[in-house]
CSV table of N, CA and C in Angstrom, one decimal:
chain,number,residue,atom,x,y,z
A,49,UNK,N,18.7,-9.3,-2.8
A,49,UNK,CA,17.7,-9.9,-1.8
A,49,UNK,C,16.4,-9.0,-1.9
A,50,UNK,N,15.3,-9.5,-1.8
A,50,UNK,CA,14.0,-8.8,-2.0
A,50,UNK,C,13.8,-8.2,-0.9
A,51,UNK,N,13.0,-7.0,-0.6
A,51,UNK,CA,12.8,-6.5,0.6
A,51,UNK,C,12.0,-7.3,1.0
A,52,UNK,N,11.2,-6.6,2.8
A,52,UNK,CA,10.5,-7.4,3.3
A,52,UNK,C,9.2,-7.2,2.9
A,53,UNK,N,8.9,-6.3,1.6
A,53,UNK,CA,8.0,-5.4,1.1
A,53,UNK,C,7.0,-6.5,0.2
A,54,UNK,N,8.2,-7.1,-0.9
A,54,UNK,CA,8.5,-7.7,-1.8
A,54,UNK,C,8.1,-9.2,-1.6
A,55,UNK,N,8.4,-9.4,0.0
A,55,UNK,CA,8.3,-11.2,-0.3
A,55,UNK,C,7.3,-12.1,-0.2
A,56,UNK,N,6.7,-13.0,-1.0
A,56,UNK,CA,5.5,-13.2,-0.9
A,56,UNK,C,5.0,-13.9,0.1
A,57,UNK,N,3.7,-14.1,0.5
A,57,UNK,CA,3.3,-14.6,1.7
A,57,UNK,C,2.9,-15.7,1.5
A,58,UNK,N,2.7,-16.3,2.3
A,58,UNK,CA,1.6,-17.9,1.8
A,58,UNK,C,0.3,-18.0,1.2
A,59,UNK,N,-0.2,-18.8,1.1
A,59,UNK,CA,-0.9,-18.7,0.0
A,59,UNK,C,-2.4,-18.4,1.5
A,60,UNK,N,-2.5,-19.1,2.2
A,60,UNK,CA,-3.4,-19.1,3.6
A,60,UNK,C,-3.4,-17.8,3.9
A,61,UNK,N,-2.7,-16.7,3.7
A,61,UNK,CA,-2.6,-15.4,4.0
A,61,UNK,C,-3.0,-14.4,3.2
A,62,UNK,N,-2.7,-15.2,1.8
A,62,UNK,CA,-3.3,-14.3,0.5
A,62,UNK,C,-4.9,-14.8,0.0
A,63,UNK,N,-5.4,-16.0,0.5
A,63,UNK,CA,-6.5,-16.4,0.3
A,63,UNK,C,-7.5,-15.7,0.9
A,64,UNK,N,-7.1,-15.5,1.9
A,64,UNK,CA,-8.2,-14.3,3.2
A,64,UNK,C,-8.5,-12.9,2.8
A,65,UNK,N,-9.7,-12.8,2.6
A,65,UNK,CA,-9.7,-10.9,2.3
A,65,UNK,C,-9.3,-10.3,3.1
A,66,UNK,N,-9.7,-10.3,4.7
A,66,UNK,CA,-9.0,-10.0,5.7
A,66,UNK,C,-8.3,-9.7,5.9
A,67,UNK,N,-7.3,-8.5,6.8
A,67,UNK,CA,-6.1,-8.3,7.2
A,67,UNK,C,-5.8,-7.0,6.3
A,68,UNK,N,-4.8,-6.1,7.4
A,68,UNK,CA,-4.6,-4.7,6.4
A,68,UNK,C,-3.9,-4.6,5.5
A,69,UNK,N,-3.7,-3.7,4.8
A,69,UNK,CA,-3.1,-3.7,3.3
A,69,UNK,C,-2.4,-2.3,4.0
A,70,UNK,N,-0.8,-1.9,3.7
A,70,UNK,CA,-0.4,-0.6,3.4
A,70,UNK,C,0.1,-0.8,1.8
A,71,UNK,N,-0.1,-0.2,0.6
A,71,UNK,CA,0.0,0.0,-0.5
A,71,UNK,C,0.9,0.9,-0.8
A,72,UNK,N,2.1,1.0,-1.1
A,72,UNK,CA,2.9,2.4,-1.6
A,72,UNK,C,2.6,2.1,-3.1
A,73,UNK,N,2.4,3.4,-3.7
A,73,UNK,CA,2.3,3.4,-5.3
A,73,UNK,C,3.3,5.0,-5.2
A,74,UNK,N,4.3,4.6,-6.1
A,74,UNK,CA,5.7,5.0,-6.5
A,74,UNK,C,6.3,5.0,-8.1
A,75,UNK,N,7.5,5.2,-8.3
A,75,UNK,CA,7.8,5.2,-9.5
A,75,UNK,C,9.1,5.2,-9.3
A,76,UNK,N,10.3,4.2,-9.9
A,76,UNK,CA,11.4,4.0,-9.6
A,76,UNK,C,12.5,5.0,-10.4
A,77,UNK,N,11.7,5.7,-11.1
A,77,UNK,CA,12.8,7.5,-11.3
A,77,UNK,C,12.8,8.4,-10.1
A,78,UNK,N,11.5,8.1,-8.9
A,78,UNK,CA,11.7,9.0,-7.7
A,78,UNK,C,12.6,8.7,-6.5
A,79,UNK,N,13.4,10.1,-6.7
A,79,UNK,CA,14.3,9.7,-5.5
A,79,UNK,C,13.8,9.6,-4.0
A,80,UNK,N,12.5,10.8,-3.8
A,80,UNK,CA,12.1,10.6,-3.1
A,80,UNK,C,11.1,8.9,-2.6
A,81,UNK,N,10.9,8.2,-3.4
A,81,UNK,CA,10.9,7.1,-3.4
A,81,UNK,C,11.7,5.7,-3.5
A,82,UNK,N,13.1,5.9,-3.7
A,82,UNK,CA,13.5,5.6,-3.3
A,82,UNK,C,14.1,5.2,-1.9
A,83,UNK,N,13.8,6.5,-1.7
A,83,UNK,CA,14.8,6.7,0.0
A,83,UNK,C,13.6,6.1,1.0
A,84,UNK,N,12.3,6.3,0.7
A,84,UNK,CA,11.2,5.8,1.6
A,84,UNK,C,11.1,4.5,1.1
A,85,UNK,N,11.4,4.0,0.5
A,85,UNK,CA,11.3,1.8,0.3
A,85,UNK,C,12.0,1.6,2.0
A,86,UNK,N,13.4,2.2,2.2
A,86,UNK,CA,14.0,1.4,3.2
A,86,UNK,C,13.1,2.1,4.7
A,87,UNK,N,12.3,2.9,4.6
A,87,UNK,CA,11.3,3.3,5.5
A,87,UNK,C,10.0,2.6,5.7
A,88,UNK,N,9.6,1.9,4.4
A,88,UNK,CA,8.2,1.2,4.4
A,88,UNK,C,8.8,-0.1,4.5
A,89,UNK,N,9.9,-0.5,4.2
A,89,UNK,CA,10.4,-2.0,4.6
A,89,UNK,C,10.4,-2.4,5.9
A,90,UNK,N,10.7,-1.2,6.7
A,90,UNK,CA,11.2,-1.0,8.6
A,90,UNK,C,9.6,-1.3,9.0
A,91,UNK,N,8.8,-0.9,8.5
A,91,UNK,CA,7.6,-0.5,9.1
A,91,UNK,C,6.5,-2.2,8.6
A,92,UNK,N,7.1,-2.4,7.9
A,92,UNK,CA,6.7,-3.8,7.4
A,92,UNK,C,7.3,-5.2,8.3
A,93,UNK,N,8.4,-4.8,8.6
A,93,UNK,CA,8.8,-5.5,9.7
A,93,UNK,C,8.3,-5.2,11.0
A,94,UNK,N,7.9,-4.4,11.1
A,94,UNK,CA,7.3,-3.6,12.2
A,94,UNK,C,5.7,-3.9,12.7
A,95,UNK,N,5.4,-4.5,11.7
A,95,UNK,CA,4.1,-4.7,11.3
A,95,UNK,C,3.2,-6.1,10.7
A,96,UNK,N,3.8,-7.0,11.3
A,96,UNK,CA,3.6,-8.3,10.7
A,96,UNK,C,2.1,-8.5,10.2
A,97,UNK,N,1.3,-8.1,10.9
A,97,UNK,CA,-0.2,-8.4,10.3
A,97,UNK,C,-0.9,-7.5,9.5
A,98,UNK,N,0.3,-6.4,9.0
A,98,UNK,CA,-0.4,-5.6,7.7
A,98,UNK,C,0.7,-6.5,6.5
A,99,UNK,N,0.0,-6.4,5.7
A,99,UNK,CA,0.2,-6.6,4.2
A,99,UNK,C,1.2,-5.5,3.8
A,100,UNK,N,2.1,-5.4,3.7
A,100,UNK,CA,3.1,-4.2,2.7
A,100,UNK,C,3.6,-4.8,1.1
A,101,UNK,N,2.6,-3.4,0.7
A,101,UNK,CA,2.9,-3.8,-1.2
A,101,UNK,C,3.7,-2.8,-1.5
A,102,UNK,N,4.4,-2.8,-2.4
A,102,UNK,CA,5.2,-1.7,-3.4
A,102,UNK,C,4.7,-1.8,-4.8
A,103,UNK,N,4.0,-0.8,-5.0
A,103,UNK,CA,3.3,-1.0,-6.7
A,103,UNK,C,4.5,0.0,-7.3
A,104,UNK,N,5.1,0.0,-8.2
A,104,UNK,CA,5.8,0.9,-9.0
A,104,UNK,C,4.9,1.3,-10.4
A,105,UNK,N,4.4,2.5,-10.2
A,105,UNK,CA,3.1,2.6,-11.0
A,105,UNK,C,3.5,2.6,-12.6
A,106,UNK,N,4.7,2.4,-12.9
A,106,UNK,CA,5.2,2.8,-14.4
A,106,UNK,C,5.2,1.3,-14.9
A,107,UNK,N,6.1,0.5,-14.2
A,107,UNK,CA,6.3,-1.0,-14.3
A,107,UNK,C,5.0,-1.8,-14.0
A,108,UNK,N,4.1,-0.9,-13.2
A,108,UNK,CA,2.9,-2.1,-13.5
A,108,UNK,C,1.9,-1.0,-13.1
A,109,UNK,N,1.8,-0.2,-14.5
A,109,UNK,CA,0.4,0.2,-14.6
A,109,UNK,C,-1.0,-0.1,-14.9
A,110,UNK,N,-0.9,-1.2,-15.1
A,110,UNK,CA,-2.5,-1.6,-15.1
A,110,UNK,C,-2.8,-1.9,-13.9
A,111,UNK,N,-2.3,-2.0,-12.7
A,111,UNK,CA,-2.4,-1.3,-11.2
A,111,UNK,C,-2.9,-0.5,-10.9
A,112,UNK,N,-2.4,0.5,-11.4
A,112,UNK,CA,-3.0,1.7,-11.2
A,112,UNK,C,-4.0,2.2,-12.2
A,113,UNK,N,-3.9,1.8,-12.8
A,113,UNK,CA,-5.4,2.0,-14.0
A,113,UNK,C,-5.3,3.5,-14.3
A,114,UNK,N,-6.6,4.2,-14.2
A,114,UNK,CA,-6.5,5.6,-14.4
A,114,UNK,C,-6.2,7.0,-13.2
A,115,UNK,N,-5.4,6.0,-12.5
A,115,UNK,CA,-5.5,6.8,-10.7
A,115,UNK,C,-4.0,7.8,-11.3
A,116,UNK,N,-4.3,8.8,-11.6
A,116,UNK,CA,-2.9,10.2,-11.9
A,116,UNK,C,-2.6,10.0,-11.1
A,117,UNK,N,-1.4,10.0,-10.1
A,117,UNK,CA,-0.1,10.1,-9.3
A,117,UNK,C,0.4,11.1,-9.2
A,118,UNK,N,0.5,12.2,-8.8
A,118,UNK,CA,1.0,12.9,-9.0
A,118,UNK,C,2.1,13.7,-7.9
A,119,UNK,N,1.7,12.6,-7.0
A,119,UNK,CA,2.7,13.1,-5.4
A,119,UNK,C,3.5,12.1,-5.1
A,120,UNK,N,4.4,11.9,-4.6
A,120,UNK,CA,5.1,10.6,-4.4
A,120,UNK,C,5.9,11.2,-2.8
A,121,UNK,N,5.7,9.6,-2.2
A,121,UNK,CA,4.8,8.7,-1.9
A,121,UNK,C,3.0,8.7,-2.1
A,122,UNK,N,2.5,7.8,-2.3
A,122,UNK,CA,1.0,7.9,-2.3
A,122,UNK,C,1.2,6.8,-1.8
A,123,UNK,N,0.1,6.8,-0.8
A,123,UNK,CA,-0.1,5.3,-0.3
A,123,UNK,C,-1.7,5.2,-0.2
A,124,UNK,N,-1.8,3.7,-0.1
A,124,UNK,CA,-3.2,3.6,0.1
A,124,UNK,C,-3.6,2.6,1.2
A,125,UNK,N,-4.5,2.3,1.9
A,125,UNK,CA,-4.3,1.6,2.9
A,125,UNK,C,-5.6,1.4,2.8
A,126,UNK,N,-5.9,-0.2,3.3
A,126,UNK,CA,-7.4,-0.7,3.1
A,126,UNK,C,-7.4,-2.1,4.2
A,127,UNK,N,-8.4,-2.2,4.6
A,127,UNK,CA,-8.4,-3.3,5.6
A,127,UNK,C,-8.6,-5.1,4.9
A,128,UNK,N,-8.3,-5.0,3.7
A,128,UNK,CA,-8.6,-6.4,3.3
A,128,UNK,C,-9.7,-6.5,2.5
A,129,UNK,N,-10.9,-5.8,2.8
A,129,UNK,CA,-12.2,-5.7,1.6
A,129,UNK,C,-12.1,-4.4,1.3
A,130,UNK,N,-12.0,-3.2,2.4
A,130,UNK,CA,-12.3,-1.9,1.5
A,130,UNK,C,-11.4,-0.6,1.7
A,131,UNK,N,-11.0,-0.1,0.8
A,131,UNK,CA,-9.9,0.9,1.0
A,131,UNK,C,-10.6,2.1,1.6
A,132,UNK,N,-9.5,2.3,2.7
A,132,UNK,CA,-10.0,3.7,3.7
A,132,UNK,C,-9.4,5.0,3.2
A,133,UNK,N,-8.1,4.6,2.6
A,133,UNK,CA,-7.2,6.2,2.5
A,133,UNK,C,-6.2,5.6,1.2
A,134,UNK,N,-6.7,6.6,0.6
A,134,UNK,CA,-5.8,6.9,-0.7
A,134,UNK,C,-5.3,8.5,-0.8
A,135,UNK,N,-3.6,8.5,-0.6
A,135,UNK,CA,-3.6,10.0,-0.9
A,135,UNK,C,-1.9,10.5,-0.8
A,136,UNK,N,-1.6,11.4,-1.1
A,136,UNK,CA,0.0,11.5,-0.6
A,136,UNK,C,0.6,11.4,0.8
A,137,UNK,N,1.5,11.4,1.3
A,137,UNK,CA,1.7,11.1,3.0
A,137,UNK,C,3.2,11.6,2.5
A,138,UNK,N,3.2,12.4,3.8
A,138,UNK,CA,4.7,12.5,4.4
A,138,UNK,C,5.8,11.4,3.9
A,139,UNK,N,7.0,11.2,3.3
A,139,UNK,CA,7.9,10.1,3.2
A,139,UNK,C,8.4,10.1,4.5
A,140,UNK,N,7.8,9.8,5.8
A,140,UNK,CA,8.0,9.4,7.3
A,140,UNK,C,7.5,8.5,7.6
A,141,UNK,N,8.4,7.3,8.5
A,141,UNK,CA,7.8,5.9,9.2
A,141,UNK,C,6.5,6.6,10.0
A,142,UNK,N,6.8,7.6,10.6
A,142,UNK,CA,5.8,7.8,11.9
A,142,UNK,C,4.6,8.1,11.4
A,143,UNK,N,4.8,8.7,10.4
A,143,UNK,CA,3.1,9.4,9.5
A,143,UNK,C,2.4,8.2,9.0
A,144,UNK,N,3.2,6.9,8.5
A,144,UNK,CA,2.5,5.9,8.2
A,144,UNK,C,2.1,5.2,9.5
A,145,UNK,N,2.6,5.3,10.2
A,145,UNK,CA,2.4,4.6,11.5
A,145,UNK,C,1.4,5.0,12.1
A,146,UNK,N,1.2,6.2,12.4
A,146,UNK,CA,0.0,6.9,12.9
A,146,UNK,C,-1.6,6.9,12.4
A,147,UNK,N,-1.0,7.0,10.9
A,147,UNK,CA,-2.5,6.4,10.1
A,147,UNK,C,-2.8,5.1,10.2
A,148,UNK,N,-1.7,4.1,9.8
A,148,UNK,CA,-2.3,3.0,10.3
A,148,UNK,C,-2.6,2.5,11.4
A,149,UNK,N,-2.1,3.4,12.7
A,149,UNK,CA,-3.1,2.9,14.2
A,149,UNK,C,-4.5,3.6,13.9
A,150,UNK,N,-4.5,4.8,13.6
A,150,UNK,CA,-5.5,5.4,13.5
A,150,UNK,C,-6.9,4.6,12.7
A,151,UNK,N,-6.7,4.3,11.7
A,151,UNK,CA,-7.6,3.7,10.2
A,151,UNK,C,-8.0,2.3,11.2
A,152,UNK,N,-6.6,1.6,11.9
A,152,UNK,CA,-7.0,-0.2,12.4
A,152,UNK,C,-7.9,0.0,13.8
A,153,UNK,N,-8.3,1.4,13.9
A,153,UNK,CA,-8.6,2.1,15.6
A,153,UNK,C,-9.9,1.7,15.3
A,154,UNK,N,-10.5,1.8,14.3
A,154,UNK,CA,-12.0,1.6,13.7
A,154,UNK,C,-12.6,3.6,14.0
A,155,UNK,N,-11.8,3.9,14.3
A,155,UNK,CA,-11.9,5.9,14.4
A,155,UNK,C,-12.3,6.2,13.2
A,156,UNK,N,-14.2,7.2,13.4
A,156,UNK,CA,-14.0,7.4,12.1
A,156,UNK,C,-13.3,8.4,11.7
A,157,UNK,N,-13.0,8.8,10.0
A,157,UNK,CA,-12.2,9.3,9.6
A,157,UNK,C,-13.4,10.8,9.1
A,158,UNK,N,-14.3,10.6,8.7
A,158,UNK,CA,-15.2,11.4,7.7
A,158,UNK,C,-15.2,11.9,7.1
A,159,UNK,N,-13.8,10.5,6.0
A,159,UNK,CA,-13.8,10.9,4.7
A,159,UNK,C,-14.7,9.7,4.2
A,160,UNK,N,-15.3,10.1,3.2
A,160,UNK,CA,-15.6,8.7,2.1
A,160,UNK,C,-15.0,8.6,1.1
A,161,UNK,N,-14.7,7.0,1.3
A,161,UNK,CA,-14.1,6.5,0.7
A,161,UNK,C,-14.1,6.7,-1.3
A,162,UNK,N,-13.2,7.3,-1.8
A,162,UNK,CA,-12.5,7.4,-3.2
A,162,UNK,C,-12.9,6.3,-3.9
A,163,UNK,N,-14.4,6.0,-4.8
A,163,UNK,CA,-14.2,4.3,-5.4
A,163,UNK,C,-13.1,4.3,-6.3
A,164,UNK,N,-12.2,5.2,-6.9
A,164,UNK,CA,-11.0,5.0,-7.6
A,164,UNK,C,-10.2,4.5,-6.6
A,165,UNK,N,-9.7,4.3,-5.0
A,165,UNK,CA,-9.6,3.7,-4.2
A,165,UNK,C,-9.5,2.2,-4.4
A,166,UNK,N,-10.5,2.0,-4.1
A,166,UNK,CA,-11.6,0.8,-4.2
A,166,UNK,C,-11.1,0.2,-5.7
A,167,UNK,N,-11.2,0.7,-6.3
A,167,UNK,CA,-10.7,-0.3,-7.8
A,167,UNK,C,-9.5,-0.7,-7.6
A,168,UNK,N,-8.2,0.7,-7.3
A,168,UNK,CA,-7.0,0.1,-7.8
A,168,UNK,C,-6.7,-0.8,-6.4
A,169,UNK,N,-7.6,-0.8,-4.5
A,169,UNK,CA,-7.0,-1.5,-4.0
A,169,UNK,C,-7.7,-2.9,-4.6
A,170,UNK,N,-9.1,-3.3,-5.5
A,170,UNK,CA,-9.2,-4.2,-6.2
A,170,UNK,C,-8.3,-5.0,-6.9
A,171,UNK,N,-7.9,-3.8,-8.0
A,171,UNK,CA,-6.6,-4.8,-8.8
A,171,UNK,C,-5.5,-4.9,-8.0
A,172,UNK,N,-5.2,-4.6,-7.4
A,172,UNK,CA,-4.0,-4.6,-6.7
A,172,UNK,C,-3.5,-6.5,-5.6
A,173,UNK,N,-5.0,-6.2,-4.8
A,173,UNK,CA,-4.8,-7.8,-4.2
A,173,UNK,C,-5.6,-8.7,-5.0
A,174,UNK,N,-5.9,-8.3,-6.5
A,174,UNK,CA,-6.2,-9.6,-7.0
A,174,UNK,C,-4.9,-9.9,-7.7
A,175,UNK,N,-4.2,-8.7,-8.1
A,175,UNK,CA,-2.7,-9.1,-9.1
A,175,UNK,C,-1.9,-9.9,-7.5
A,176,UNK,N,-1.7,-9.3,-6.6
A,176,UNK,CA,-0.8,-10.1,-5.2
A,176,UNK,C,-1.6,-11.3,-5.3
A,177,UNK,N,-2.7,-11.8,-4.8
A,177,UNK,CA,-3.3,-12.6,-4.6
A,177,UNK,C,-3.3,-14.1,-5.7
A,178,UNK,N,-2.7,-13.3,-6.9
A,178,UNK,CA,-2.5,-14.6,-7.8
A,178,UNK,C,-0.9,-14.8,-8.4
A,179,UNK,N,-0.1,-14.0,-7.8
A,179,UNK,CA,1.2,-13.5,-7.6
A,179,UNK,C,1.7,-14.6,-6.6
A,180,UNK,N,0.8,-14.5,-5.2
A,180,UNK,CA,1.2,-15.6,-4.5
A,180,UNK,C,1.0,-16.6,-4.3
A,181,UNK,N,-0.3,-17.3,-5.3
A,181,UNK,CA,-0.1,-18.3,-5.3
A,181,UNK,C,0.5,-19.5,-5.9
C-alpha cells in the first residue's frame, strides 16, 4: 500500500502553483531514512494542505540534478512558487512541524533563498505535476 506520502492528488490540486510543498530528498540505502518515511507520512496526514513528496535521490536523480546530498534527511519546503528552505533537519516530526508553522507564519527567515533550491523545487512539481495527471 503506498504511503500517504506517495499518493497522488487530483489533478485540481496539482494544477495550482499554490499550496505548500514539504519535499524529503533521501536514498533508500539510508536507514536513517527509512525510519523517518513513517514520521513524514504521520505529519502528511497531519497536514492536509501541504503537499508531501518523497524524492529518493538515487532512483530519480534528475530531481535532484546537481544538488550533493550529503545529510539525510534533507528536506525542502516551498510554498507552491518559491522554495524557502533547503537543508538537513533533525529526522523529528516536531522539527518538521515547527519549520513548517514557522516558513507558512510569513516570519521572516533572513535566509535567501538557495536558487539550487528553486531549480530542484522546479523539477520536482513539474515531474509531480505531470505524474498526477
Amino acid at each position: 500500500m503506498p504511503s500517504p506520502a506517495a499518493l497522488p492528488v487530483d489533478s485540481a490540486t496539482t494544477a495550482q502553483p499554490s499550496g505548500w510543498w514539504a519535499v524529503c530528498l533521501c536514498a533508500g540505502w539510508c536507514g536513517t531514512c527509512r525510519d523517518y518515511r513513517v514520521l513524514f507520512d504521520t505529519l502528511a496526514q497531519a497536514h492536509p494542505d501541504v503537499r508531501f513528496e518523497w524524492v529518493d535521490i538515487e532512483d530519480e536523480s534528475e530531481l535532484a540534478g546537481d544538488l550533493d546530498v550529503e545529510t539525510f534527511p534533507t528536506l525542502l519546503i516551498a510554498d507552491g512558487r518559491k522554495a524557502h528552505f533547503l537543508g538537513p533537519l533533525l529526522p523529528q516530526a516536531a522539527v518538521l512541524d515547527r519549520l513548517l508553522a514557522t516558513l507558512r507564519s510569513g516570519a521572516p527567515s533572513g535566509a535567501a533563498t538557495d536558487p539550487m533550491a528553486q531549480e530542484v523545487f522546479d523539477r520536482v512539481r513539474a515531474d509531480r505535476a505531470v505524474a498526477g495527471a
